[in-house]
Coordinates of C-alpha atoms in Angstrom, one line a residue:
Chain O
M1 CA -0.5 -9.4 9.0
S2 CA -1.7 -12.8 7.3
D3 CA -3.4 -11.9 3.7
H4 CA -4.0 -8.5 4.3
A5 CA -6.7 -7.6 6.3
Q6 CA -6.2 -3.9 5.0
Q7 CA -6.5 -5.0 1.7
S8 CA -10.3 -5.2 2.8
I9 CA -11.1 -9.2 1.9
S10 CA -14.2 -8.5 0.6
D11 CA -12.7 -6.1 -2.5
I12 CA -10.1 -8.6 -3.3
E13 CA -13.1 -11.4 -3.3
L14 CA -15.1 -8.9 -5.3
L15 CA -12.5 -8.5 -7.4
H16 CA -11.8 -12.1 -8.0
S17 CA -15.5 -12.5 -8.6
I18 CA -15.9 -9.6 -11.1
A19 CA -13.2 -11.4 -13.3
R20 CA -15.4 -14.1 -13.1
G21 CA -18.4 -12.4 -14.4
D22 CA -20.2 -12.0 -11.5
E23 CA -22.5 -9.2 -11.7
L24 CA -23.4 -8.6 -8.4
A25 CA -20.1 -8.8 -6.9
L26 CA -19.6 -5.5 -9.9
A27 CA -22.5 -4.0 -8.1
S28 CA -21.4 -4.2 -4.8
L29 CA -18.1 -2.4 -5.3
Y30 CA -19.8 -0.1 -7.3
D31 CA -22.0 0.6 -4.4
R32 CA -19.0 0.8 -2.2
Y33 CA -16.8 3.2 -4.0
S34 CA -18.8 4.8 -6.6
S35 CA -19.5 8.2 -4.5
I36 CA -16.0 8.0 -3.4
L37 CA -15.1 7.9 -7.0
L38 CA -17.2 10.6 -8.5
G39 CA -16.4 13.3 -5.7
L40 CA -12.5 12.2 -7.0
L41 CA -13.5 12.6 -10.5
L42 CA -15.1 15.7 -9.7
R43 CA -12.5 17.2 -7.9
I44 CA -10.3 17.0 -10.6
L45 CA -12.7 17.6 -14.1
H46 CA -14.9 20.2 -12.3
N47 CA -17.8 18.9 -14.8
R48 CA -20.5 17.0 -13.6
P49 CA -21.5 14.9 -16.7
E50 CA -17.3 14.4 -17.7
A51 CA -16.9 13.1 -14.1
E52 CA -20.1 10.8 -14.4
D53 CA -19.0 9.5 -17.8
V54 CA -15.4 8.9 -16.7
L55 CA -17.0 6.7 -13.6
Q56 CA -18.9 4.7 -16.3
E57 CA -16.0 3.9 -18.1
V58 CA -14.0 3.6 -15.0
F59 CA -16.1 0.8 -13.9
L60 CA -16.6 -0.5 -17.2
Q61 CA -12.9 -1.4 -17.3
V62 CA -13.0 -3.1 -14.0
W63 CA -15.7 -5.1 -15.3
R64 CA -13.6 -6.0 -18.3
R65 CA -10.0 -6.1 -16.6
A66 CA -10.5 -7.2 -12.8
A67 CA -8.5 -10.1 -14.1
D68 CA -5.7 -7.8 -14.0
F69 CA -6.0 -6.8 -10.4
D70 CA -3.1 -8.3 -8.7
E71 CA -3.7 -8.4 -4.9
A72 CA 0.4 -9.0 -4.6
R73 CA 0.6 -5.7 -6.2
G74 CA -1.6 -3.3 -4.1
R75 CA -5.1 -2.8 -2.3
G76 CA -8.1 -2.8 -4.6
F77 CA -8.9 0.6 -3.6
T78 CA -5.7 1.5 -4.4
W79 CA -5.8 -0.3 -7.8
L80 CA -9.2 1.6 -8.2
V81 CA -8.3 4.8 -7.2
T82 CA -5.1 4.9 -9.6
L83 CA -7.5 3.9 -12.3
T84 CA -9.6 6.2 -11.8
R85 CA -7.4 9.2 -11.1
S86 CA -5.3 7.9 -14.4
R87 CA -8.7 7.9 -16.7
A88 CA -9.6 11.4 -14.8
I89 CA -6.2 13.3 -16.2
D90 CA -6.3 11.6 -19.6
R91 CA -10.0 13.0 -19.9
L92 CA -8.5 16.4 -18.3
R93 CA -5.7 16.3 -21.1
A94 CA -8.2 15.4 -23.7
L95 CA -10.8 18.0 -23.0
G96 CA -7.6 20.5 -23.9
S97 CA -6.6 24.3 -22.9
R98 CA -10.3 25.9 -23.7
E99 CA -12.1 24.1 -21.2
R100 CA -9.3 24.0 -19.1
A101 CA -8.8 27.2 -18.7
T102 CA -12.4 28.1 -18.1
T103 CA -12.2 26.0 -15.3
A104 CA -9.0 26.9 -14.3
A105 CA -10.4 29.4 -11.5
M106 CA -12.6 26.9 -10.2
R107 CA -10.2 24.3 -9.8
E108 CA -7.9 27.1 -7.9
A109 CA -10.7 28.2 -5.9
P110 CA -12.2 25.0 -3.5
E111 CA -9.8 24.8 -0.9
E112 CA -7.6 21.6 -0.9
I113 CA -9.1 19.9 1.5
G114 CA -13.2 18.9 0.8
D115 CA -15.6 20.5 3.0
A116 CA -16.3 17.6 5.4
G117 CA -19.1 19.6 7.3
D118 CA -22.0 19.1 4.7
D119 CA -20.7 15.8 3.1
V120 CA -23.2 13.6 4.7
L121 CA -21.6 10.4 2.9
R122 CA -18.3 10.8 4.1
S123 CA -16.8 7.9 5.7
E124 CA -14.7 7.9 9.0
Q125 CA -11.5 7.1 6.9
A126 CA -12.3 10.0 4.7
E127 CA -12.3 12.2 8.2
V128 CA -9.1 10.8 9.2
V129 CA -7.4 11.5 5.4
R130 CA -8.8 14.9 5.6
R131 CA -7.3 15.6 9.3
A132 CA -3.8 14.8 8.3
L133 CA -4.2 16.7 5.2
A134 CA -5.2 19.6 7.3
E135 CA -2.1 19.4 9.6
I136 CA 0.3 19.7 6.2
P137 CA 2.0 22.9 5.7
E138 CA -0.2 24.7 3.4
E139 CA 2.6 24.8 0.8
Q140 CA 3.7 21.3 0.7
R141 CA -0.5 20.1 0.6
R142 CA -0.6 22.6 -2.3
A143 CA 2.3 20.8 -4.5
L144 CA 0.4 17.5 -3.3
M145 CA -2.8 18.8 -4.7
L146 CA -1.3 20.4 -7.7
A147 CA 0.4 17.2 -8.8
Y148 CA -2.9 14.6 -7.6
Y149 CA -5.6 16.4 -8.8
E150 CA -4.2 18.6 -11.9
G151 CA -1.8 16.2 -13.3
L152 CA 0.7 18.6 -13.4
T153 CA 4.3 17.2 -13.5
Q154 CA 6.8 18.8 -10.9
S155 CA 8.0 20.9 -13.8
E156 CA 4.6 22.3 -14.4
I157 CA 3.9 22.7 -11.0
A158 CA 7.2 24.9 -10.6
A159 CA 6.8 26.8 -13.4
K160 CA 3.1 27.6 -12.2
L161 CA 4.0 28.5 -8.3
N162 CA 6.6 30.5 -10.3
Q163 CA 9.5 28.4 -7.5
P164 CA 12.8 26.5 -8.3
L165 CA 11.8 23.0 -9.5
G166 CA 14.3 21.9 -6.6
T167 CA 12.1 23.5 -4.0
V168 CA 8.7 21.9 -5.5
K169 CA 10.6 18.3 -5.5
T170 CA 10.9 18.7 -1.9
R171 CA 8.0 19.9 -1.0
M172 CA 5.8 17.4 -2.8
R173 CA 8.7 14.6 -1.3
S174 CA 8.0 16.4 2.5
G175 CA 4.1 16.5 2.1
L176 CA 4.1 13.2 1.1
I177 CA 6.3 12.0 4.1
K178 CA 4.5 14.0 6.7
L179 CA 0.9 12.7 5.3
R180 CA 2.2 9.3 5.8
E181 CA 3.5 9.9 8.9
L182 CA 0.2 11.6 10.2
L183 CA -1.9 8.8 8.7
S184 CA 0.0 6.4 10.9
E185 CA -0.5 8.7 14.1
Q186 CA -4.1 9.0 13.2
M187 CA -4.3 5.7 13.3
K188 CA -3.1 5.0 16.8
S189 CA -5.4 7.3 18.3
A190 CA -8.4 5.5 15.7
R191 CA -7.0 2.2 17.5
T192 CA -9.3 3.3 20.7
W193 CA -12.4 3.9 18.8
I194 CA -12.2 0.0 17.2
Chain P
M1 CA 21.6 7.8 -12.2
K2 CA 21.8 6.4 -8.7
H3 CA 19.7 4.3 -6.5
E4 CA 19.2 6.9 -4.2
E5 CA 18.3 9.5 -6.6
Y6 CA 15.5 7.0 -7.9
I7 CA 14.3 6.8 -4.2
D8 CA 13.5 10.4 -4.6
L9 CA 11.7 9.9 -7.7
L10 CA 8.9 7.1 -6.0
T11 CA 7.0 9.6 -4.2
A12 CA 6.6 12.2 -6.9
D13 CA 5.5 9.0 -9.1
A14 CA 3.0 7.6 -6.8
L15 CA 1.6 11.6 -7.2
G16 CA 2.0 11.2 -10.8
A17 CA 4.0 13.9 -11.1
L18 CA 6.9 12.6 -13.5
D19 CA 7.7 13.2 -16.8
A20 CA 7.8 10.8 -19.5
I21 CA 11.4 10.8 -19.0
E22 CA 12.0 10.4 -15.4
R23 CA 8.6 8.0 -16.1
R24 CA 10.6 5.6 -18.2
E25 CA 13.9 6.0 -16.2
L26 CA 12.1 5.1 -13.0
E27 CA 10.2 2.3 -14.4
A28 CA 13.5 0.8 -15.7
H29 CA 15.1 0.8 -12.4
L30 CA 12.1 -0.7 -10.9
A31 CA 12.6 -3.8 -12.8
S32 CA 15.6 -4.4 -11.6
C33 CA 15.3 -3.4 -7.9
A34 CA 12.8 -5.0 -5.1
E35 CA 13.7 -2.5 -2.7
C36 CA 12.4 0.3 -4.7
R37 CA 9.4 -1.8 -6.0
A38 CA 8.0 -2.2 -2.7
E39 CA 8.7 1.2 -1.5
A40 CA 7.0 2.4 -4.8
D41 CA 3.9 0.4 -3.5
V42 CA 4.1 2.3 -0.2
W43 CA 3.7 5.2 -1.8
R44 CA 1.3 4.5 -4.0
E45 CA -1.1 3.2 -1.0
V46 CA -0.5 6.6 0.8
A47 CA -1.1 8.7 -2.4
A48 CA -4.6 7.2 -3.3
T49 CA -5.5 7.9 0.5
L50 CA -5.5 11.5 -1.4
A51 CA -8.9 10.4 -3.1
Y52 CA -10.7 11.1 0.3
A53 CA -9.7 14.4 0.3
A54 CA -12.5 15.2 -2.3
P55 CA -16.0 14.8 -0.4
S56 CA -18.0 11.9 -2.0
V57 CA -20.7 12.5 -4.4
A58 CA -23.2 10.2 -4.9
P59 CA -24.1 8.9 -8.4
P60 CA -27.3 9.6 -9.8
A61 CA -29.2 5.9 -10.3
A62 CA -29.8 6.2 -14.0
L63 CA -25.6 5.9 -14.2
R64 CA -25.6 2.7 -12.0
E65 CA -28.5 1.4 -15.0
R66 CA -26.7 2.6 -18.0
L67 CA -23.1 1.1 -16.6
F68 CA -25.2 -2.5 -16.1
E69 CA -26.7 -2.3 -19.5
Q70 CA -23.4 -1.6 -21.1
I71 CA -21.7 -4.7 -19.1
K72 CA -24.2 -7.2 -20.6
T73 CA -22.8 -6.7 -24.2
Q74 CA -18.8 -7.1 -22.5
P75 CA -17.8 -9.7 -21.0
P76 CA -14.9 -9.6 -18.7
I77 CA -11.6 -10.1 -20.6
S78 CA -9.4 -13.0 -19.1
R79 CA -5.8 -12.5 -18.0
A80 CA -4.6 -14.5 -21.1
E81 CA -7.0 -13.0 -23.4
A82 CA -5.4 -9.5 -22.3
V83 CA -2.1 -10.1 -23.0
T84 CA -2.8 -10.9 -27.0
K85 CA -4.6 -7.4 -27.1
T86 CA -2.9 -4.7 -27.9
E87 CA -5.7 -2.2 -27.0
A88 CA -5.3 -4.2 -23.4
D89 CA -1.9 -3.2 -23.3
S90 CA -2.4 0.5 -23.6
E91 CA -5.2 0.3 -20.6
N92 CA -2.9 -1.7 -18.9
S93 CA -0.4 0.2 -18.6
A94 CA -2.6 2.7 -17.0
L95 CA -2.7 0.8 -14.3
P96 CA -0.6 0.7 -11.1
K97 CA 2.4 -1.7 -11.4
P98 CA 3.1 -2.4 -8.1
T99 CA 4.2 -5.2 -5.7
N100 CA 3.5 -4.0 -2.4
V101 CA 3.7 -5.5 1.4
V102 CA 0.7 -7.4 0.1
A103 CA 2.7 -9.8 -1.5
L104 CA 5.1 -10.5 1.5
D105 CA 1.9 -11.0 3.5
A106 CA 0.9 -13.7 1.6
E107 CA 3.8 -15.6 2.8
R108 CA 3.0 -15.3 6.4
E109 CA 1.8 -18.6 6.8
K110 CA 4.5 -20.2 5.4
R111 CA 7.0 -18.5 8.3
R112 CA 4.5 -19.4 11.0
G113 CA 6.4 -22.7 10.2
G114 CA 9.2 -21.5 11.6
V115 CA 11.6 -22.1 8.5
L116 CA 11.2 -19.1 6.4
V117 CA 11.3 -18.6 2.7
G118 CA 9.7 -15.3 1.5
K119 CA 10.1 -11.5 0.3
P120 CA 11.1 -9.6 3.6
L121 CA 8.9 -7.4 5.3
L122 CA 10.8 -5.2 6.2
L123 CA 13.8 -3.8 4.0
V124 CA 17.0 -4.0 5.3
G125 CA 18.5 -0.2 4.9
S126 CA 18.0 3.0 6.0
L127 CA 14.7 3.2 4.9
A128 CA 13.5 0.1 6.8
A129 CA 11.9 0.7 9.9
S130 CA 10.4 3.6 8.4
I131 CA 8.8 2.0 5.6
A132 CA 7.7 -0.7 7.7
I133 CA 5.6 1.2 10.1
A134 CA 3.9 3.0 7.5
A135 CA 3.1 0.0 5.8
L136 CA 1.8 -1.3 9.0
A137 CA 0.1 1.8 9.8
I138 CA -1.6 2.2 6.2
T139 CA -2.4 -1.7 6.6
L140 CA -3.7 -1.2 9.8
A141 CA -5.9 2.1 8.6
M142 CA -7.5 0.1 5.8
A143 CA -7.9 -3.0 8.3
W144 CA -10.0 -0.3 10.3
A145 CA -12.0 0.9 7.6
Q146 CA -12.7 -2.5 6.7
N147 CA -13.9 -3.4 10.4
K148 CA -16.1 -0.3 10.3
E149 CA -17.5 -1.3 7.4
L150 CA -18.3 -4.6 7.9
Q151 CA -19.6 -3.5 11.6
A152 CA -22.1 -1.4 9.4
Q153 CA -23.1 -4.2 6.7
L154 CA -23.6 -6.4 9.9
A155 CA -26.3 -4.0 10.9
R156 CA -27.8 -3.8 7.8
A157 CA -27.7 -7.4 6.9
T158 CA -30.6 -9.4 7.1
G159 CA -30.2 -12.3 4.7
N160 CA -26.5 -12.7 4.7
T161 CA -25.7 -12.3 8.4
R162 CA -23.5 -15.1 8.4
Q163 CA -21.0 -14.4 6.3
T164 CA -20.7 -11.2 7.3
E165 CA -20.0 -12.2 11.1
Q166 CA -17.5 -14.4 9.1
D167 CA -15.9 -11.7 7.5
L168 CA -16.0 -9.4 10.4
R169 CA -14.0 -12.5 12.7
Q170 CA -11.4 -12.6 9.9
T171 CA -10.8 -8.6 9.5
E172 CA -10.5 -8.6 13.4
Q173 CA -8.3 -11.4 13.8
E174 CA -6.3 -9.7 10.8
L175 CA -6.2 -6.7 12.8
A176 CA -5.0 -8.4 16.0
A177 CA -1.9 -9.7 13.9
L178 CA -2.0 -6.3 12.7
R179 CA -1.5 -4.9 15.9
A180 CA 0.7 -7.1 17.6
E181 CA 3.7 -6.2 14.9
R182 CA 3.0 -2.5 15.0
D183 CA 3.2 -3.1 19.0
L184 CA 6.5 -4.6 18.9
L185 CA 7.9 -2.3 16.7
A186 CA 6.4 0.4 18.8
A187 CA 7.1 -1.3 22.2
P188 CA 8.8 0.5 24.8
A189 CA 10.8 -2.6 25.8
S190 CA 11.9 -2.7 21.8
R191 CA 15.6 -3.1 20.4
T192 CA 16.7 -3.0 17.1
V193 CA 20.4 -4.6 16.6
T194 CA 22.0 -4.6 13.3
L195 CA 23.7 -7.7 12.1
A196 CA 26.6 -7.4 9.6
G197 CA 27.9 -9.9 7.3
T198 CA 31.4 -11.4 8.2
E199 CA 33.9 -12.1 5.7
V200 CA 32.2 -15.3 4.4
A201 CA 29.1 -13.0 3.7
A202 CA 30.4 -9.9 3.4
A203 CA 27.2 -8.6 1.2
A204 CA 24.9 -9.7 3.9
Q205 CA 23.0 -7.4 6.4
A206 CA 20.2 -8.3 8.9
R207 CA 18.2 -6.4 11.4
L208 CA 16.4 -7.8 14.3
I209 CA 13.8 -6.2 16.4
Y210 CA 12.8 -7.4 19.6
D211 CA 10.7 -6.9 22.3
Q212 CA 12.8 -7.1 25.6
Q213 CA 10.2 -8.0 27.6
T214 CA 7.9 -10.6 25.8
G215 CA 10.8 -11.6 23.3
R216 CA 8.4 -11.2 20.2
A217 CA 10.7 -10.7 17.3
V218 CA 11.3 -10.1 13.9
L219 CA 14.5 -10.7 11.5
V220 CA 15.0 -9.6 8.5
A221 CA 18.6 -10.2 6.2
A222 CA 19.1 -9.3 3.1
N223 CA 22.1 -10.5 0.8
L224 CA 22.2 -13.6 2.3
P225 CA 24.6 -16.6 0.4
P226 CA 22.2 -18.9 -1.3
V227 CA 21.6 -22.2 1.4
P228 CA 23.2 -25.2 0.2
A229 CA 20.4 -27.9 -0.1
G230 CA 19.8 -29.8 3.2
K231 CA 21.1 -26.2 5.3
A232 CA 19.3 -23.7 6.8
Y233 CA 20.7 -20.2 8.6
Q234 CA 19.9 -20.3 12.3
L235 CA 20.1 -17.3 14.7
W236 CA 22.0 -17.2 18.1
F237 CA 21.4 -15.4 21.3
I238 CA 24.7 -15.0 22.9
A239 CA 24.6 -14.3 26.8
D240 CA 27.6 -14.3 28.8
D241 CA 29.4 -16.2 26.1
K242 CA 27.1 -18.5 25.5
P243 CA 25.2 -19.3 22.4
L244 CA 21.4 -20.0 22.7
P245 CA 20.0 -21.6 19.6
G246 CA 17.0 -19.6 17.9
G247 CA 15.2 -20.2 14.9
L248 CA 16.3 -21.5 11.7
F249 CA 15.7 -20.2 8.3
T250 CA 16.4 -19.9 4.6
T251 CA 15.9 -17.5 2.0
D252 CA 14.2 -16.8 -1.4
A253 CA 16.4 -16.4 -4.8
S254 CA 17.5 -13.0 -4.3
G255 CA 19.4 -13.7 -0.7
H256 CA 16.3 -12.2 1.3
A257 CA 15.0 -13.7 4.7
E258 CA 12.8 -13.2 7.4
L259 CA 12.2 -14.8 10.7
R260 CA 9.6 -14.3 13.2
E261 CA 9.7 -15.9 16.4
T262 CA 9.8 -15.6 20.3
I263 CA 13.1 -15.4 22.2
P264 CA 13.3 -17.4 25.1
P265 CA 14.1 -15.8 28.4
A266 CA 17.5 -16.2 28.7
G267 CA 18.2 -15.4 24.8
R268 CA 16.6 -11.8 25.7
R269 CA 19.7 -10.9 27.9
A270 CA 21.9 -11.8 25.0
Q271 CA 24.4 -9.1 24.3
L272 CA 25.4 -10.2 20.8
F273 CA 23.1 -11.9 18.0
A274 CA 24.6 -14.0 15.4
I275 CA 23.9 -15.9 12.1
T276 CA 25.4 -19.2 10.9
L277 CA 24.9 -21.8 8.5
E278 CA 23.7 -25.0 10.2
P279 CA 22.1 -28.3 9.0
Q280 CA 18.5 -27.7 7.9
S281 CA 17.2 -29.7 11.6
G282 CA 19.3 -27.0 13.0
S283 CA 22.1 -27.5 15.8
P284 CA 22.3 -27.2 20.0
A285 CA 25.4 -25.4 19.3
P286 CA 26.7 -23.3 16.6
T287 CA 28.9 -25.5 14.4
S288 CA 29.6 -23.5 11.1
S289 CA 32.0 -19.9 11.1
I290 CA 29.6 -17.0 12.2
Y291 CA 27.8 -15.6 8.8
L292 CA 26.2 -12.2 10.7
K293 CA 26.6 -11.3 14.1
G294 CA 25.6 -7.6 15.7
A295 CA 25.9 -6.3 19.2
V296 CA 23.3 -4.9 21.2
S297 CA 24.3 -1.5 21.9

């Protein structure tokens, strides 16, 4: 497992090059991940102009702050996703309760798992994750999604679902453990495709 | 709060579901607990895969153009500059602060030499095996995706074919190494032996995972006493009361160590495994008292 296959060597190299001011590297990273990240942003914000605005902000930050990326601390993709999600949740809060109320129904409605059917841009990796998610018990998945996509804390989720805090904590933890297990199982079968 | 309770906070933290107070408490604990930091990173990797649950949406070309206009006026900030800027600090706090298995991998080249100094790939403790397997699985997942992506790039590439082929080869090599590690953990003939510290190293713990068929083995140890200059720990395979010499290793500053080697056929039949402190070139037979030992169950 030398230095990190998974971290996609090229992601690391791209981020290092970006830190040195290489615009082409930023372009490659953008082309590689902007669609996934915009999907994530839309899922969180339910507002196309806001999502695009945050996406631009995220890549501007990647450009400015790629030197902060430390490959010893995680994968490039994880850095990018964590940054994107955190910017999106900040924006969601900044938008305030009025917008949140109007989009609440929409946030509730789309089922947790993206519709892979008409998503021509989906990657095989997305497929793997979606298959795994589909196997997680509904209530656990819901807790994961409320935290990850709506930026709710455990207590807020408990209030929203009208469930005891301990139950929500257990569901979230079990859900994530299950996701981890399923991903590793999926990878075993994926192995034959390589 | 106790260590175990912090472990429970890690998953919620990876999902961004802790309130400000819990988060501060966890961060304070993470600052002093390498085991939790490593686990936090694994959970963050798992949580980040949730990004894939949302269908991808291609941004409009105009957005890309705006971005590239904008960056012309804003050069990247170097690390050194960053720490002097408060704006930088506040932005920084939004970023993940992990260390993870990745860091451990950087030590691989050193390990291959036989004498090991480095952070543990596997953590000793109740979570050790599951964390390791999960970390490897995620690693493998990403290597696999990267491989796919590189294959696609290769198909498209016209100008930079050579570089892409190189990347692909490298990824494939790394993938092979990853599979080897995963296979060791999953091999039917895989045995796990827990070694406990003796009175000379009461806090020490180690775990040896080896494949009885191939002899491939990974040893991870924690809380070992520091190694005096000129000395190294040595692993012994004790079969029929006869100790066979195994690999040498040293620890990092926190007493963690990792050794990876192939056990010779005679050693694979060992009923007992032990660790002693020897001259750094190793000994043909143990010369010190036993620091850790564990029997095959």
